[in-house]
Short mmCIF file of C-alpha atoms in Angstrom, two decimals:
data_model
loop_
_atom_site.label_atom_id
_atom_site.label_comp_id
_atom_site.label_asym_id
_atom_site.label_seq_id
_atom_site.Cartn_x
_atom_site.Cartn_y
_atom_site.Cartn_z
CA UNK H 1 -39.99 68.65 -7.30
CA UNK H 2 -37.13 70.14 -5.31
CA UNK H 3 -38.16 67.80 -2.18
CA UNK H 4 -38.18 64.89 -4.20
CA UNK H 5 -35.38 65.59 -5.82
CA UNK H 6 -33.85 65.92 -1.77
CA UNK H 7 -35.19 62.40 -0.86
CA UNK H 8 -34.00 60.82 -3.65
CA UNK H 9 -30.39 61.91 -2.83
CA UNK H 10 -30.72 61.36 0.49
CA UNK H 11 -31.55 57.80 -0.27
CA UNK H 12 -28.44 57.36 -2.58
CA UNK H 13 -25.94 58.82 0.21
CA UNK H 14 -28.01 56.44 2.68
CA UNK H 15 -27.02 53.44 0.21
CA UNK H 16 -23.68 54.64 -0.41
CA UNK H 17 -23.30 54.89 3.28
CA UNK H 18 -24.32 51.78 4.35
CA UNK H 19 -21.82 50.23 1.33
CA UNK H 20 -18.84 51.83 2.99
CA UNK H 21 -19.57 50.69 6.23
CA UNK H 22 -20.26 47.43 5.15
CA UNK H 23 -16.70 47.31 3.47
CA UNK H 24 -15.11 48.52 6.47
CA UNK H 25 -17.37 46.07 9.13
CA UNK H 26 -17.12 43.18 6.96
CA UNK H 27 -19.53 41.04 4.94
CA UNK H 28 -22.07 38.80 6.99
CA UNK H 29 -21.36 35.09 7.56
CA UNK H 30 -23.76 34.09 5.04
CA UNK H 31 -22.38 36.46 2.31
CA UNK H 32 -18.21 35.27 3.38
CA UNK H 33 -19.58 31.63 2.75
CA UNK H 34 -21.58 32.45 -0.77
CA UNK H 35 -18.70 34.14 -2.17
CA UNK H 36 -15.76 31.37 -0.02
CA UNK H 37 -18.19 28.98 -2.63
CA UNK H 38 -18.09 30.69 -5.17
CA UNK H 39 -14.38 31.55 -5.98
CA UNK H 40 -13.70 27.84 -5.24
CA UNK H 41 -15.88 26.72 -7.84
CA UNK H 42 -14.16 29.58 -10.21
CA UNK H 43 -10.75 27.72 -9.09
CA UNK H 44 -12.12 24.46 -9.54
CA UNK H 45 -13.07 25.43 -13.52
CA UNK H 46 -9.98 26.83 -13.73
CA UNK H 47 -7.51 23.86 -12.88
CA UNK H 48 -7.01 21.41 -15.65
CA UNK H 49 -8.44 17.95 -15.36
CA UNK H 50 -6.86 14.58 -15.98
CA UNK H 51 -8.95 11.96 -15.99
CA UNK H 52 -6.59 9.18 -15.66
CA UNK H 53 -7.95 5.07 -16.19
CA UNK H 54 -5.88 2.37 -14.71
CA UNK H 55 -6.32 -1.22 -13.73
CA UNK H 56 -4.97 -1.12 -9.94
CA UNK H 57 -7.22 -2.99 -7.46
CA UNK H 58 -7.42 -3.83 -3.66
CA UNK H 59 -4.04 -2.46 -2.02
CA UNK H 60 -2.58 -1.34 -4.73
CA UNK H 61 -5.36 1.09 -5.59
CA UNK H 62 -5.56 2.71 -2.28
CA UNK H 63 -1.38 3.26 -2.89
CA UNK H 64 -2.42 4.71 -6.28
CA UNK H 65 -4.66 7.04 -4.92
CA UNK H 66 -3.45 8.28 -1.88
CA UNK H 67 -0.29 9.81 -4.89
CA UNK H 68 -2.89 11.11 -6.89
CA UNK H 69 -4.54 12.95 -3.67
CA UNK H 70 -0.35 13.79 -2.46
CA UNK H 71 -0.37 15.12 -6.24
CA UNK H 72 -3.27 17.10 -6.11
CA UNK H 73 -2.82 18.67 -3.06
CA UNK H 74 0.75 19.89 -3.79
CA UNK H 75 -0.25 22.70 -5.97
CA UNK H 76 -3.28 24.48 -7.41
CA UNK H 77 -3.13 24.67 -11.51
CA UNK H 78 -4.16 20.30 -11.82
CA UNK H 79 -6.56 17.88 -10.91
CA UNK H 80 -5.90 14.19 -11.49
CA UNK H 81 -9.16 12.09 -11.37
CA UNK H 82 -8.32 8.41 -11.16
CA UNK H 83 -11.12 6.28 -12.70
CA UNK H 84 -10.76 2.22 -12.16
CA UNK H 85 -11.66 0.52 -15.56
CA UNK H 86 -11.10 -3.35 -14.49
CA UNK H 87 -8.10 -6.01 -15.36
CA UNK H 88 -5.59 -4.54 -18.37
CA UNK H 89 -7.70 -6.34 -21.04
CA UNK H 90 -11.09 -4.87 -19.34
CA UNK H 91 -9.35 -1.18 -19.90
CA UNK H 92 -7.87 -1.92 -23.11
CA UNK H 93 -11.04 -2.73 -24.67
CA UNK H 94 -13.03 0.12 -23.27
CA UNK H 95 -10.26 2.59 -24.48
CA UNK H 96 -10.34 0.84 -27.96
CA UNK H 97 -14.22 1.95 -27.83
CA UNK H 98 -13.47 5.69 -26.86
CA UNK H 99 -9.93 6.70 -28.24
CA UNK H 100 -9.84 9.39 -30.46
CA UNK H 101 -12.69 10.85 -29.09
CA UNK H 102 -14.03 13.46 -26.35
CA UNK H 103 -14.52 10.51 -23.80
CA UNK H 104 -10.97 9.15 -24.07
CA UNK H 105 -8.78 9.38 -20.69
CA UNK H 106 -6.59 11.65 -20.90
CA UNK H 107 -3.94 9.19 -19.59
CA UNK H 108 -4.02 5.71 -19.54
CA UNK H 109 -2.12 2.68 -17.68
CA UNK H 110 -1.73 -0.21 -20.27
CA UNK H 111 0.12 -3.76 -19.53
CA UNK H 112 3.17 -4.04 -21.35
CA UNK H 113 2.04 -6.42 -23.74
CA UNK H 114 -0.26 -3.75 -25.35
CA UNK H 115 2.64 -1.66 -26.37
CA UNK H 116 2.34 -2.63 -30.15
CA UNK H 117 -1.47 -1.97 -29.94
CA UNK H 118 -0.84 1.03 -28.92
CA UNK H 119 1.89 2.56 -30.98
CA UNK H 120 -0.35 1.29 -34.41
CA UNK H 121 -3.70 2.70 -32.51
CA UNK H 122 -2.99 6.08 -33.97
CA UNK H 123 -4.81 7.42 -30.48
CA UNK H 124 -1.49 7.92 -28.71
CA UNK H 125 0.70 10.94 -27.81
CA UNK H 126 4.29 9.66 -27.40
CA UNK H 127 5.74 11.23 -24.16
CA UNK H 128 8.94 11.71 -26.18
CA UNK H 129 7.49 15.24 -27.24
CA UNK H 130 7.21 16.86 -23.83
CA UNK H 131 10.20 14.96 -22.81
CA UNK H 132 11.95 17.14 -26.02
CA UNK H 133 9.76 19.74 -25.40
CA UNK H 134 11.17 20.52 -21.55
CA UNK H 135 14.92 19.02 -21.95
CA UNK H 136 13.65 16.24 -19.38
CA UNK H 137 16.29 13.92 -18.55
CA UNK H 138 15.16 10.23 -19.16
CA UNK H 139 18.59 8.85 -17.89
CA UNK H 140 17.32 8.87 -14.28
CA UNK H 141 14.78 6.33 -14.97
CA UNK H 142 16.29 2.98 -14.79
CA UNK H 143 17.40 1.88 -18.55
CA UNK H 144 15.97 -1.39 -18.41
CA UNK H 145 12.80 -0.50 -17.78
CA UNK H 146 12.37 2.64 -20.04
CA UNK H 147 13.89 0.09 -22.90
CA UNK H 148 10.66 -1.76 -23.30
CA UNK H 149 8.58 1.15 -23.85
CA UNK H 150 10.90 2.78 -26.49
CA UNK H 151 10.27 2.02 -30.38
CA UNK H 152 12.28 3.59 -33.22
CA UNK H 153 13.96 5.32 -30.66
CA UNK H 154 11.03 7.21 -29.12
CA UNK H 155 9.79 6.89 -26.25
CA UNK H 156 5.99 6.24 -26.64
CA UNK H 157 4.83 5.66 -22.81
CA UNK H 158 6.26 6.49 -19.07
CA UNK H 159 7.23 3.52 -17.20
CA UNK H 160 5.36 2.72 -14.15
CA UNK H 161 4.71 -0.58 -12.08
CA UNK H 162 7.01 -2.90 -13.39
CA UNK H 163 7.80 -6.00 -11.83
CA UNK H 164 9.84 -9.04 -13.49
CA UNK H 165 10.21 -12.70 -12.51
CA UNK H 166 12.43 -14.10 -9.72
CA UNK H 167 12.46 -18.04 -8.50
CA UNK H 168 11.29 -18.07 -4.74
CA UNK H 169 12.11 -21.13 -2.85
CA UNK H 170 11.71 -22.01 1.13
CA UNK H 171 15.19 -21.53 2.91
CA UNK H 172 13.24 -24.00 5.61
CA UNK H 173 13.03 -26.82 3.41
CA UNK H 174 16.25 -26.29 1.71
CA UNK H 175 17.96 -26.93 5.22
CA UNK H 176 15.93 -30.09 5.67
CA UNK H 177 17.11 -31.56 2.44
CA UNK H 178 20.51 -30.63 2.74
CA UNK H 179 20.85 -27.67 0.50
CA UNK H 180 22.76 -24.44 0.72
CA UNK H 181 20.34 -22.37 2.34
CA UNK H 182 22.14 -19.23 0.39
CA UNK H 183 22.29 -20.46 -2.69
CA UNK H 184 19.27 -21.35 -4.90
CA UNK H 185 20.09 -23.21 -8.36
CA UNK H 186 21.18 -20.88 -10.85
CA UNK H 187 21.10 -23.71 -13.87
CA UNK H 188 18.96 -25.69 -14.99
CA UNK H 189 20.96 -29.34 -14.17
CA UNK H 190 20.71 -27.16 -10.50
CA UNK H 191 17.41 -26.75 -10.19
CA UNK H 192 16.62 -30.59 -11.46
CA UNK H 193 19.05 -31.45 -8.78
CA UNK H 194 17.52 -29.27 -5.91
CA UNK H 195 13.93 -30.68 -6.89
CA UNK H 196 14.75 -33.92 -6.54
CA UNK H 197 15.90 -33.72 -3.34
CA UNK H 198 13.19 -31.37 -2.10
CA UNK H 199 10.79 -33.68 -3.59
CA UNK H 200 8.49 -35.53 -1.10
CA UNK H 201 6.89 -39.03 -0.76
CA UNK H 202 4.91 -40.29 1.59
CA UNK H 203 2.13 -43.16 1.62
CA UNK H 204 2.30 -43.16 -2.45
CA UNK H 205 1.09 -39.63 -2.56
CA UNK H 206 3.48 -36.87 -3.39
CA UNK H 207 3.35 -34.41 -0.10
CA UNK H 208 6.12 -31.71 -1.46
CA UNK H 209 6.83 -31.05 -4.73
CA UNK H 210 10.56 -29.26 -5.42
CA UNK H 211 9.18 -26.88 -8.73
CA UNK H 212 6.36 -25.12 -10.38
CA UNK H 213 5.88 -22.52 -13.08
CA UNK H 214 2.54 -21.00 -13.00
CA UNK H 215 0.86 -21.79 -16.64
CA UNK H 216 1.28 -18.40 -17.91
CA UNK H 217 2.78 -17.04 -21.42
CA UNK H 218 5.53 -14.48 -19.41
CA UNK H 219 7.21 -16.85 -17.51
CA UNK H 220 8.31 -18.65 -20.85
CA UNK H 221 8.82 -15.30 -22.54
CA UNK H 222 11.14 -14.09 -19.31
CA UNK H 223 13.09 -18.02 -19.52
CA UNK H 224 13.41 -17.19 -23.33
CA UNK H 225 14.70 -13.72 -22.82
CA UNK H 226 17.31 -15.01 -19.97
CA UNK H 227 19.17 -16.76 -22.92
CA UNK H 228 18.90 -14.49 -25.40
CA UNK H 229 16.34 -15.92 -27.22
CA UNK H 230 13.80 -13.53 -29.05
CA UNK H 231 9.79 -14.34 -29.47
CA UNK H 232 9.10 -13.27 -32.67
CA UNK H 233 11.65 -12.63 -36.16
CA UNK H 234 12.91 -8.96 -37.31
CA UNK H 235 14.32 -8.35 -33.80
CA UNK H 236 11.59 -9.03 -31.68
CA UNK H 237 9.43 -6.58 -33.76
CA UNK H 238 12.15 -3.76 -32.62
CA UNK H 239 13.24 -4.02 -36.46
CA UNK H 240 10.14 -4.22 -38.16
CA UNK H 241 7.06 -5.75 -37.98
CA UNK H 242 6.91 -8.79 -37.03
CA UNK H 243 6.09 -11.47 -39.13
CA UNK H 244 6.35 -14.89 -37.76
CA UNK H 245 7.22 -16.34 -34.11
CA UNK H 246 10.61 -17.98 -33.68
CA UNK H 247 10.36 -19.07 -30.29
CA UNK H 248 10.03 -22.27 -31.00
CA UNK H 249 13.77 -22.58 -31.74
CA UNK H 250 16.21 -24.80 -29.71
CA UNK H 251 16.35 -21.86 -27.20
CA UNK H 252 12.05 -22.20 -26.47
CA UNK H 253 12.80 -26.41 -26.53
CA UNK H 254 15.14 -25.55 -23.32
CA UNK H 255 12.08 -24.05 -21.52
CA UNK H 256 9.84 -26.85 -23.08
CA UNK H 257 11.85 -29.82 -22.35
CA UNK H 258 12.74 -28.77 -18.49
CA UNK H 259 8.98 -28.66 -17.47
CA UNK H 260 8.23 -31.72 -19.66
CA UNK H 261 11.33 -33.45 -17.94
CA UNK H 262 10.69 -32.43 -14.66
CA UNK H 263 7.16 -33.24 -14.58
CA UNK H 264 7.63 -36.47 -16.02
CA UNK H 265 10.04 -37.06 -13.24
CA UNK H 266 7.64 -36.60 -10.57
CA UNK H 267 9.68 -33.31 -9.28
CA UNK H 268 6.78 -30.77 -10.99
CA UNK H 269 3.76 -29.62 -9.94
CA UNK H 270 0.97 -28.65 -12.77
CA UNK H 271 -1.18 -25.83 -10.29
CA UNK H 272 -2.74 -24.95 -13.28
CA UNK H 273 -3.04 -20.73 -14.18
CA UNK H 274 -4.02 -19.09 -10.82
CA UNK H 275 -2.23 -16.89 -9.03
CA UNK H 276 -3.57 -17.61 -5.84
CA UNK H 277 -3.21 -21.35 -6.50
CA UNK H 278 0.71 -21.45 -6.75
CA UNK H 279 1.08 -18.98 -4.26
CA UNK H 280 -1.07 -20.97 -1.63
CA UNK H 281 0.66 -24.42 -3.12
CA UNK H 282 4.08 -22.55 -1.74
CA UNK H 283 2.51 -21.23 1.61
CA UNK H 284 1.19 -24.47 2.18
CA UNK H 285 4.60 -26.14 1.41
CA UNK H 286 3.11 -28.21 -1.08
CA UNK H 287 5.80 -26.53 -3.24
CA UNK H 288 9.29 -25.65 -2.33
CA UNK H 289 10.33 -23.97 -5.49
CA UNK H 290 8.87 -21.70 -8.12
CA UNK H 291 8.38 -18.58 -10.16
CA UNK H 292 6.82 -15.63 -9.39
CA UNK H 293 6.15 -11.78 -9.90
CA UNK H 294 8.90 -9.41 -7.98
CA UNK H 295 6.35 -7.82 -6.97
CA UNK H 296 4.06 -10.19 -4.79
CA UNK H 297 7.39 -10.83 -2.75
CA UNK H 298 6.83 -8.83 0.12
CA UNK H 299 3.49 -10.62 0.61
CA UNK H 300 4.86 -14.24 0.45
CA UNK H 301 7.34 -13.33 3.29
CA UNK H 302 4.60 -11.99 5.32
CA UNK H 303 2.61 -14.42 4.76
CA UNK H 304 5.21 -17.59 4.79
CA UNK H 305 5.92 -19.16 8.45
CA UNK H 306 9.09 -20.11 7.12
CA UNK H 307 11.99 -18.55 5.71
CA UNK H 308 11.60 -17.21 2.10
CA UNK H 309 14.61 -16.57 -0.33
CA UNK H 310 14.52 -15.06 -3.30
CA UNK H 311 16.86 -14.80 -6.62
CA UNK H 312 17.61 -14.97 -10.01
CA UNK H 313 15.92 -16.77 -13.00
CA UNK H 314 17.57 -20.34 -14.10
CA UNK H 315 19.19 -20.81 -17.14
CA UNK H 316 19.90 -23.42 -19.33
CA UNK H 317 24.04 -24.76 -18.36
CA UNK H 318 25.94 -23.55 -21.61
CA UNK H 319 23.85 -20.45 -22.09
CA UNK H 320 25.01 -16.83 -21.19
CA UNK H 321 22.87 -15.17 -19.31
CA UNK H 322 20.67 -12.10 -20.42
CA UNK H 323 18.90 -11.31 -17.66
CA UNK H 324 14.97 -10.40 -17.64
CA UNK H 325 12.73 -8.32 -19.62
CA UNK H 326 10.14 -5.61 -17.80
CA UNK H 327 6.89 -7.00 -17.13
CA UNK H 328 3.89 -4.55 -15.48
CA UNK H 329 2.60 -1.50 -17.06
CA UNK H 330 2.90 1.77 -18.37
CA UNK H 331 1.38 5.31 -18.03
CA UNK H 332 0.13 6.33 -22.23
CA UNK H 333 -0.91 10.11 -22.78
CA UNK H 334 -4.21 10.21 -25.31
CA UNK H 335 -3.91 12.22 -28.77
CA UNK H 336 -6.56 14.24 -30.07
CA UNK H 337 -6.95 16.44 -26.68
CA UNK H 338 -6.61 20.03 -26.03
CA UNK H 339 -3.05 20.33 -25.77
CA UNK H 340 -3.35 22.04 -22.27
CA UNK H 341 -4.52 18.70 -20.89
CA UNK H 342 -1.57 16.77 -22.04
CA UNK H 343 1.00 19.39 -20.51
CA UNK H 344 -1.28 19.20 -17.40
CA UNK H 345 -0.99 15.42 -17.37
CA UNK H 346 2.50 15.57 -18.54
CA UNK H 347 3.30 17.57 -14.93
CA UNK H 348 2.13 14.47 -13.11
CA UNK H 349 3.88 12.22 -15.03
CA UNK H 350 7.28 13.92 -14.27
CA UNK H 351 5.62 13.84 -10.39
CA UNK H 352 5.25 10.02 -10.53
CA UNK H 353 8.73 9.38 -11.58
CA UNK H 354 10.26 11.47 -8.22
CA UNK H 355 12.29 9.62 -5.96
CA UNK H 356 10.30 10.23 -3.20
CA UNK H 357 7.03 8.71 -4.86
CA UNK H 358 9.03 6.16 -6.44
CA UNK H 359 10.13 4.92 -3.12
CA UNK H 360 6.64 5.22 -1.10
CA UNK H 361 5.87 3.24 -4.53
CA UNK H 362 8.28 0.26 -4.21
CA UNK H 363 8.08 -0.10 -0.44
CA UNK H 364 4.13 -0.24 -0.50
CA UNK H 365 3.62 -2.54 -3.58
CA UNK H 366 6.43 -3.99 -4.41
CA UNK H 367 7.24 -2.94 -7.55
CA UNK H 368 10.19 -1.68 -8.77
CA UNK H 369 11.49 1.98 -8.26
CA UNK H 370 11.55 3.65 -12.20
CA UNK H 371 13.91 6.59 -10.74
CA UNK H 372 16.59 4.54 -9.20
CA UNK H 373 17.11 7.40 -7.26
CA UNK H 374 14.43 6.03 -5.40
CA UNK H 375 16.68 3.58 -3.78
CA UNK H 376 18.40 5.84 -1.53
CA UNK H 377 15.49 7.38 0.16
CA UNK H 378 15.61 6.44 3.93
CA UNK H 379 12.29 4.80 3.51
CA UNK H 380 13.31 2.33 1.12
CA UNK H 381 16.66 1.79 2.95
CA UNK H 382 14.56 0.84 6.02
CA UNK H 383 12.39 -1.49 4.11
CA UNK H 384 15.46 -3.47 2.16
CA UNK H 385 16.69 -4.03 5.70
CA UNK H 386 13.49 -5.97 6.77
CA UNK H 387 13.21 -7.72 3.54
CA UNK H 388 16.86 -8.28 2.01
CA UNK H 389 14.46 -10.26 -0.93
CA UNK H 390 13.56 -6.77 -2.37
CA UNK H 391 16.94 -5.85 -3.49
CA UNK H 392 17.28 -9.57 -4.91
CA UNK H 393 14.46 -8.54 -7.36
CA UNK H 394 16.52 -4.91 -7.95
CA UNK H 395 20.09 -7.05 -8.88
CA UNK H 396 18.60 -9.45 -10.87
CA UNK H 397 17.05 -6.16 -12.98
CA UNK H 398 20.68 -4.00 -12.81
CA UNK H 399 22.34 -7.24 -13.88
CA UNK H 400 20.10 -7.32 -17.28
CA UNK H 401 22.17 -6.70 -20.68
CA UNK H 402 20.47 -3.81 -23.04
CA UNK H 403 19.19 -5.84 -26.03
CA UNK H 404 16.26 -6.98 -28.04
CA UNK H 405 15.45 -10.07 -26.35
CA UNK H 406 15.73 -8.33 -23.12
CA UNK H 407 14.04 -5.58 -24.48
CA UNK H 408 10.56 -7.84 -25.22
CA UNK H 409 8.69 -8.29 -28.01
CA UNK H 410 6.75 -6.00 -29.89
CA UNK H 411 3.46 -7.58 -31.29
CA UNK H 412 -0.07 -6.46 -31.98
CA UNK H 413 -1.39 -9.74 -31.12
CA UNK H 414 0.45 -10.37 -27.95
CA UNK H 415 -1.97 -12.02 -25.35
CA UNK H 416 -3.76 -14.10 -28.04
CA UNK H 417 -0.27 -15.59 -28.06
CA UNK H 418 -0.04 -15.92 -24.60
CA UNK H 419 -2.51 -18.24 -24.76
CA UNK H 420 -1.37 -20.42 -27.41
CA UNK H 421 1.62 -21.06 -25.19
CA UNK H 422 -0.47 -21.83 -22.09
CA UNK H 423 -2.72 -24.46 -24.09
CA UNK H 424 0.96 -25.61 -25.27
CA UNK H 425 2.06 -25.41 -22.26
CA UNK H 426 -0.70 -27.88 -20.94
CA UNK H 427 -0.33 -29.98 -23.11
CA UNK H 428 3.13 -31.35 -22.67
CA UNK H 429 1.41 -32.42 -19.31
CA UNK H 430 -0.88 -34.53 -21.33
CA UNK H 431 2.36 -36.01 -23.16
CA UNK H 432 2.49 -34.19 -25.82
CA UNK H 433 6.21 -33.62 -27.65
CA UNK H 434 8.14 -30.39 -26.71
CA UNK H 435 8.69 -29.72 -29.95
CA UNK H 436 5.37 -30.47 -31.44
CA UNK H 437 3.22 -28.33 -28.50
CA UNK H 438 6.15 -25.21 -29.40
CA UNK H 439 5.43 -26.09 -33.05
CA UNK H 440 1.87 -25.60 -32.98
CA UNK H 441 1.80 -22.15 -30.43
CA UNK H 442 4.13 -21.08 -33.03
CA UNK H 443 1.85 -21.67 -36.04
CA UNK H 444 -0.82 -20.25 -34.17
CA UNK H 445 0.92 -17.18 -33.45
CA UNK H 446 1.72 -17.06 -37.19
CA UNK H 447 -2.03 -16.96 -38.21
CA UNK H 448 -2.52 -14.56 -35.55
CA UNK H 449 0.21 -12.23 -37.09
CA UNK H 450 -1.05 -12.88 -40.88
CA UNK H 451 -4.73 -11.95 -39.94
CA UNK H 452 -3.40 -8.57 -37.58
CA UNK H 453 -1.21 -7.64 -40.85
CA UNK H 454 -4.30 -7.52 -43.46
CA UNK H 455 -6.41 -5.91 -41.00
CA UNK H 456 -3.60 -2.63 -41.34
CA UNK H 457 -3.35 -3.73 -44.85
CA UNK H 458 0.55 -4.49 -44.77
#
C-alpha cells in the first residue's frame, strides 16, 4: 500500500512538474493557434452585429463597403454586415415581408420617397431617440437635407446619399451658337431661347436637340418645388395626411406647358425614361441641354470630350425661387430589436455622418456631403478644384429656402404617383392638353390616396 501510495504521488508531482514548465517554456504551436482561434471566435460572439440592407450597386457599392470595412476595423465592440437587397423598391418590398420580425435588418437604406411608408409601418425606430438619448448635435448635418427626413418634428431616419437635380449643358456647343459660355438660362423664356439656338437641322433630320427632361416623376416634383409649389394638400403631408394632390395647379401647368411647348417647337427631345439613354443622348451631343442627378456629374465630365457646365434648376420668369428638395436615400434603424443592436448600429450611424467619411463619400460618388463639415477636408478641396461642377450642385442646395415645398412631400403612395406623372408626362408628347394629362395624374393620385387611407382605416 505504502509503495503505491509513493507512485501515485510521484506521478502527481511528475504532472505538476511538467505543468510548470510548460507555463514557463510556452505552449506548443499547435496549442498557441487552438486557443489564438478560439478567443477570436469568443470576440467575434461578443461584438454586436448589424446587419445593414441597402440598394448600392457597381461603384457605389465597393465605396459603401470599403466604410463599412474602415468602420469595422476602427474598434472592437461592432460588426456591420452589409447585405445588397436590389433597386429601393426590390428592398422595400423584402423589408415589408420581414419587419417586425427576427429577420428584419437591423438598419435599412430606403429612397426618400418611402419616408411616409415608413413612418406609418410601425417597424421603425426614429433616430430622434438616441439622438436625445446622447445630446447629439443634428445642426452639423446640412439643414436641407435633414429637413426631408423630419416629421412632427422628429427626426425618423439619418440622411445619407442625397443628390438633387441640376441642368447640365455643353459649354462646347454653347460657344458655337453664340451663348455665354458662363451662364446657362436661369428662366424659363432663357432656356426656350438657348434651345432654339442650340437646336440643330440638317438634311430634314434634327442632329442636336437644345433640351430634355428624362421622363421621370422627380424632375417635375424638383421644377414644382423650385416655385414653391407643393404636390399634395395639408402642407405637402407635413400637416396632416394627405388627402388629395394639388399639383396640378397653375404652378404644375408651368412645368407642363414648357415641355409641351418646347417639344412642339422642335427644341425637345422625348429619350424616353432611361438613364443611360439621356445621358448617352448628351455624350453623343445629340442633346445640348438637360436635367440630371448631382450626383452622376462627375461621370458626365469624365466621360464628355467637351466641356461640361453645370447649374441651377430653371424657373418659371415671375416666380421666386425656392430652390430644390433632397432626392437619394436614407439610413432607417428597425424596431422590435434587442436594444443593444440599435445603440450598436446607432455608433455607426454617428460614424457615417464624420467629416472625414462624408468627404471620401462626396468625392467618390458624388453625392452630397450630410456634415458640411465635410467640405473643408483637403480631399474634397482637391477634388472641387478638378471639377468646379461639384460645388455648383453644393450652391444650388445652400441656396434652398427651409419650407414645405422644399421640404417634399410626404405620401404613402409616392412612386405609384410617380408613375401617373410619367404616363402624363408621355402623353402631352402624343398631344394631349397640359392641363388635361396634369388633371388626370392628379385624379389618379387621388384614388391612390383614398384606397391607402381605408387600408389604415382613416
Amino acid at each position: 500500500m505504502k509503495n503505491k501510495g509513493f507512485i501515485l504521488l510521484s506521478a502527481l508531482f511528475l504532472l505538476l512538474l511538467a505543468a510548470c514548465s510548460s507555463s514557463n517554456t510556452g505552449t506548443s504551436g499547435t496549442e498557441a493557434e487552438a486557443e489564438g482561434t478560439e478567443k477570436e471566435a469568443a470576440e467575434t460572439t461578443e461584438k454586436q452585429e448589424v446587419v445593414f440592407w441597402h440598394a448600392m450597386s457597381g461603384d457605389l457599392e465597393t465605396v459603401l463597403k470599403d466604410i463599412v470595412a474602415d468602420f469595422n476595423e476602427s474598434q472592437e465592440e461592432i460588426e456591420v454586415t452589409p447585405v445588397f437587397q436590389g433597386t429601393y423598391e426590390e428592398a422595400l418590398t423584402k423589408f415589408n415581408t420581414v419587419a417586425g420580425t427576427e429577420d428584419a435588418p437591423t438598419i435599412m437604406q430606403t429612397f426618400e420617397v418611402g419616408t411616409k411608408y415608413m413612418v406609418d409601418s410601425g417597424h421603425v425606430q426614429p433616430v430622434q431617440k438616441f439622438i436625445d438619448e446622447d445630446n447629439y448635435d443634428t445642426s452639423q448635418w446640412e439643414k436641407n437635407i435633414s429637413n426631408y427626413y423630419t416629421v412632427d418634428g422628429e427626426q425618423y431616419s439619418m440622411p445619407f446619399n442625397s443628390s438633387t437635380p441640376v441642368l447640365i449643358y455643353n459649354k462646347d456647343a454653347f460657344k458655337e451658337a453664340g451663348l455665354d459660355v458662363d451662364q446657362a438660362p436661369m428662366t424659363y423664356s432663357e432656356l426656350m431661347d438657348a434651345a432654339k439656338k442650340l437646336t440643330k437641322q440638317e438634311g430634314g433630320e434634327t442632329s442636336q436637340y437644345g433640351f430634355s427632361i428624362l421622363n421621370y416623376g422627380w424632375f417635375f416634383e424638383e421644377l414644382l418645388a423650385a416655385q414653391g409649389g407643393h404636390y399634395v394638400d395639408n402642407e405637402n403631408g407635413r400637416n396632416g395626411n394627405a388627402t388629395k394632390a394639388t399639383f396640378n395647379d397653375e404652378l404644375g401647368l408651368n412645368v407642363f406647358s414648357l415641355i409641351s411647348d418646347m417639344y412642339n417647337d422642335g427644341t425637345f427631345y422625348n429619350v424616353g425614361q432611361n438613364w443611360d439613354d439621356i445621358r448617352a443622348a448628351f455624350q453623343s451631343k445629340k442633346v445640348a441641354m438637360y436635367l440630371d442627378s448631382s450626383a452622376g456629374v462627375k461621370t458626365i465630365v469624365d466621360n464628355a470630350d467637351f466641356e461640361v457646365g453645370v447649374s441651377y434648376l430653371p424657373i418659371p420668369d415671375d416666380a421666386d425661387r425656392q430652390g430644390v428638395i433632397i432626392g437619394g436615400a436614407s439610413v432607417w434603424m428597425s424596431s422590435g430589436i434587442e436594444e443593444a443592436k440599435q445603440k450598436a448600429a446607432w455608433e455607426f450611424m454617428k460614424y457615417l455622418t464624420t467629416p472625414e467619411v462624408q468627404g471620401e463619400w462626396h468625392v467618390k460618388t458624388g453625392y452630397f456631403a450630410i456634415n458640411p463639415a465635410a467640405y473643408e477636408q483637403d480631399i474634397v478641396k482637391e477634388e472641387w478644384e478638378k471639377y468646379p461642377q461639384l460645388k455648383v450642385t453644393v450652391d444650388q442646395l445652400r441656396d434652398t429656402k427651409p419650407s414645405t415645398a422644399t421640404q417634399g412631400a410626404l405620401i404613402s403612395v409616392f412612386p405609384e404617383s410617380r408613375q401617373k406623372v410619367v404616363t402624363a408626362m408621355e402623353n402631352l408628347y402624343q398631344g394631349m392638353d397640359p392641363q388635361e394629362a396634369l388633371d388626370q395624374a392628379a385624379e389618379e393620385t387621388n384614388r391612390a390616396l383614398e384606397v391607402a387611407s381605408k387600408k389604415q382605416g382613416n
